[in-house]
Coordinates of C-alpha atoms in Angstrom, one line a residue:
X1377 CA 38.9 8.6 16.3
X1378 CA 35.8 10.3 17.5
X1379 CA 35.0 11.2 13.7
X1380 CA 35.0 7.2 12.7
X1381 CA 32.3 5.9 15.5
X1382 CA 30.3 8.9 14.7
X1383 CA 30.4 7.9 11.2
X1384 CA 30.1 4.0 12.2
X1385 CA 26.7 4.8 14.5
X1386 CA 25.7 7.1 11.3
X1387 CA 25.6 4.2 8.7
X1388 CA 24.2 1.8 11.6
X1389 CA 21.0 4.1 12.1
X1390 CA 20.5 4.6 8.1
X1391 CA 21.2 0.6 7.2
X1392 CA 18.4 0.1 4.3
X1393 CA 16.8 -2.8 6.7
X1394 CA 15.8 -0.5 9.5
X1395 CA 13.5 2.7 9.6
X1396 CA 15.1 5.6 10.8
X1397 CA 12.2 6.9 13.8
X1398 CA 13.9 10.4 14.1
X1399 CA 13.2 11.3 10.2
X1400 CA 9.7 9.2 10.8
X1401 CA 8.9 12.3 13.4
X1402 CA 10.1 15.2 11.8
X1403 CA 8.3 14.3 9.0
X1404 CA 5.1 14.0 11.1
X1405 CA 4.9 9.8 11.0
X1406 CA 4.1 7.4 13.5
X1407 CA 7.0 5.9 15.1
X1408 CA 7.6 2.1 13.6
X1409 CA 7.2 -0.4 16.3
X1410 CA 10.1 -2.4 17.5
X1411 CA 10.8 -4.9 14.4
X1412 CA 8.3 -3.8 12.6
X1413 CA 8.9 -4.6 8.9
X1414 CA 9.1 -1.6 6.1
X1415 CA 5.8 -3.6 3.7
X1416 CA 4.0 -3.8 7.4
X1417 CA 4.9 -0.1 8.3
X1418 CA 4.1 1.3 4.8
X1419 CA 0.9 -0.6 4.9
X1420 CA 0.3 0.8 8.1
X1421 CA 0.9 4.2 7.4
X1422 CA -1.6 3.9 5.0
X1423 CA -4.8 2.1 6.5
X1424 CA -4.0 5.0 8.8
X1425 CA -4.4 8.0 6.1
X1426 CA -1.1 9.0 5.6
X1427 CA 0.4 9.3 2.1
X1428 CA 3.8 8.2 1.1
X1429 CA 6.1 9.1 -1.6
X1430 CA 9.3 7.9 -2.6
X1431 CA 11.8 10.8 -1.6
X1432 CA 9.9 10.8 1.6
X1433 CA 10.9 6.8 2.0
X1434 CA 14.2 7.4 1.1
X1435 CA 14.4 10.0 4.0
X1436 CA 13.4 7.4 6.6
X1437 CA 15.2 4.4 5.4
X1438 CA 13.1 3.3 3.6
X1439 CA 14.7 2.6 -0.6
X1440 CA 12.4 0.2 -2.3
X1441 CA 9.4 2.0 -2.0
X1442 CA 8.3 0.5 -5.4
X1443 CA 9.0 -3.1 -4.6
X1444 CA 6.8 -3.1 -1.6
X1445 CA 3.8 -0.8 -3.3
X1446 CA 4.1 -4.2 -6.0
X1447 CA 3.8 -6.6 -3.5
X1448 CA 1.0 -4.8 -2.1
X1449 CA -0.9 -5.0 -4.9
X1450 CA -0.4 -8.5 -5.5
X1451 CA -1.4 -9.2 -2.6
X1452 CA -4.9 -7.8 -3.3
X1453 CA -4.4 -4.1 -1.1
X1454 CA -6.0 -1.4 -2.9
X1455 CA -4.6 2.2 -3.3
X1456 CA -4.0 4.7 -5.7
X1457 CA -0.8 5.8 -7.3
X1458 CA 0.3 8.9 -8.8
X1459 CA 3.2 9.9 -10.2
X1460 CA 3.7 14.0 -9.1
X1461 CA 6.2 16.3 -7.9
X1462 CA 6.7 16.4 -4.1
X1463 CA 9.3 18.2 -1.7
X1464 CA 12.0 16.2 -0.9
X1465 CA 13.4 16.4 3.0
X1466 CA 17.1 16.0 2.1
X1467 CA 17.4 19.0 -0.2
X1468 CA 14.6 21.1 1.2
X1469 CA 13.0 21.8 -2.1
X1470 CA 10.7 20.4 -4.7
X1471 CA 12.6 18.6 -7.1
X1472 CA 11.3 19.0 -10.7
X1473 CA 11.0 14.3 -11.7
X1474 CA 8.2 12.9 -10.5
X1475 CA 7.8 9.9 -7.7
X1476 CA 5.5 7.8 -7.0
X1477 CA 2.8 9.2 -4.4
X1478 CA 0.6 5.9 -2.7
X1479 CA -2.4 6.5 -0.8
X1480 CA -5.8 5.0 0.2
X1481 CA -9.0 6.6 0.3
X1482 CA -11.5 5.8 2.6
X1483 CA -13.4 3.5 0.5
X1484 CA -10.0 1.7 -0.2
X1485 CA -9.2 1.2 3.2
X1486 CA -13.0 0.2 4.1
X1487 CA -12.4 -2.5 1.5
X1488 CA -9.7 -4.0 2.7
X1489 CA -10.9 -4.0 5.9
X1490 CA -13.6 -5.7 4.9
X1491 CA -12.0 -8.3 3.2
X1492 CA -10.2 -8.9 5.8
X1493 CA -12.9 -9.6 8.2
X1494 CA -14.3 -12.1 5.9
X1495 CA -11.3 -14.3 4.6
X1496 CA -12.2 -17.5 4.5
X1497 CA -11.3 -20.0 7.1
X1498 CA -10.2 -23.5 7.3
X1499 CA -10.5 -26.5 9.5
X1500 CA -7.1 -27.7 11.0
X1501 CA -6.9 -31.0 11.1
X1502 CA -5.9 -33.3 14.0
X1503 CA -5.8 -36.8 11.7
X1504 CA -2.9 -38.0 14.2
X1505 CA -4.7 -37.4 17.7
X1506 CA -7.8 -39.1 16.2
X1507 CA -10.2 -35.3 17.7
X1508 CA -12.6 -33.9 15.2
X1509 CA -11.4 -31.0 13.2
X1510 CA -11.1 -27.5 14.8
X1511 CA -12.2 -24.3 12.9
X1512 CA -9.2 -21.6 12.7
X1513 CA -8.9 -18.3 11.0
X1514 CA -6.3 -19.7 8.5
X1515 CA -6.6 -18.8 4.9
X1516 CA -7.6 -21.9 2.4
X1517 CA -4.8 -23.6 1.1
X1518 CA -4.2 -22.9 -3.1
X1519 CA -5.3 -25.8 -5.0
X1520 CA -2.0 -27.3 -7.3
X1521 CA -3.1 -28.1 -10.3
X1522 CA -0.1 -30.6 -10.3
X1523 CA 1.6 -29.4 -13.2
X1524 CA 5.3 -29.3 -13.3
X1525 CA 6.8 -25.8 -13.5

């Protein structure tokens, strides 16, 4: 019986929703904070310098590594990409097929930095209450071109 909740609390800590923080430090990571979603933590990790590969996501929970490096991008963060051989913590060796390695440099991070300290804002409106408009740091709403999909 003691065999099953072990392996109950075992496939609990490594659900592909939540990162596992013990691998995160023996790997040399920041902990993730408490909810913190994998796309905010990977983007985290690295405005903060760090580089991350796949086999090294895979170690900490982490097994879409390429999905959320896509919706980076579209959403206009820069970083780099390679594709290179890297050590893998599960096996303790290099493995011979390349992953994907993501990184920023420090241009790439004081760019998007930058752009974010200058997004656009809008005013929100209070048409019902009959006040002026306030300013607020939302972005602009998309203009439709009212064409049906």
């Amino acid at each position: 019986m003691k065999n099953d909740n072990l392996s109950i609390n075992h496939a609990i800590q490594l659900k592909p929703c939540c990162i596992n923080s013990a691998n995160c430090l023996e790997l040399g990571l920041p902990v993730p904070t408490k909810y913190e979603k994998q796309i905010n933590y990977v983007l985290r990790l690295l405005l903060t310098g760090y580089l991350v590969n796949t086999r090294m996501a895979r170690y900490i929970g982490i097994y879409n590594l390429h999905s959320i490096l896509s919706k980076l991008k579209k959403r206009g963060v820069p970083f780099t990409i390679d594709h290179v051989k890297v050590y893998c913590p599960l096996v303790k060796e290099v493995i011979s097929n390349p992953v994907d390695k993501a990184y920023m440099s420090f241009k790439q991070v004081s760019l998007y930095k930058e752009k974010a300290n200058t997004a656009p804002t809008v005013k929100a409106s209070n048409s019902n209450t009959g006040v002026k408009s306030v300013q607020t740091d939302h972005q602009p709403k998309k203009e439709s071109n009212n064409e049906p999909f």
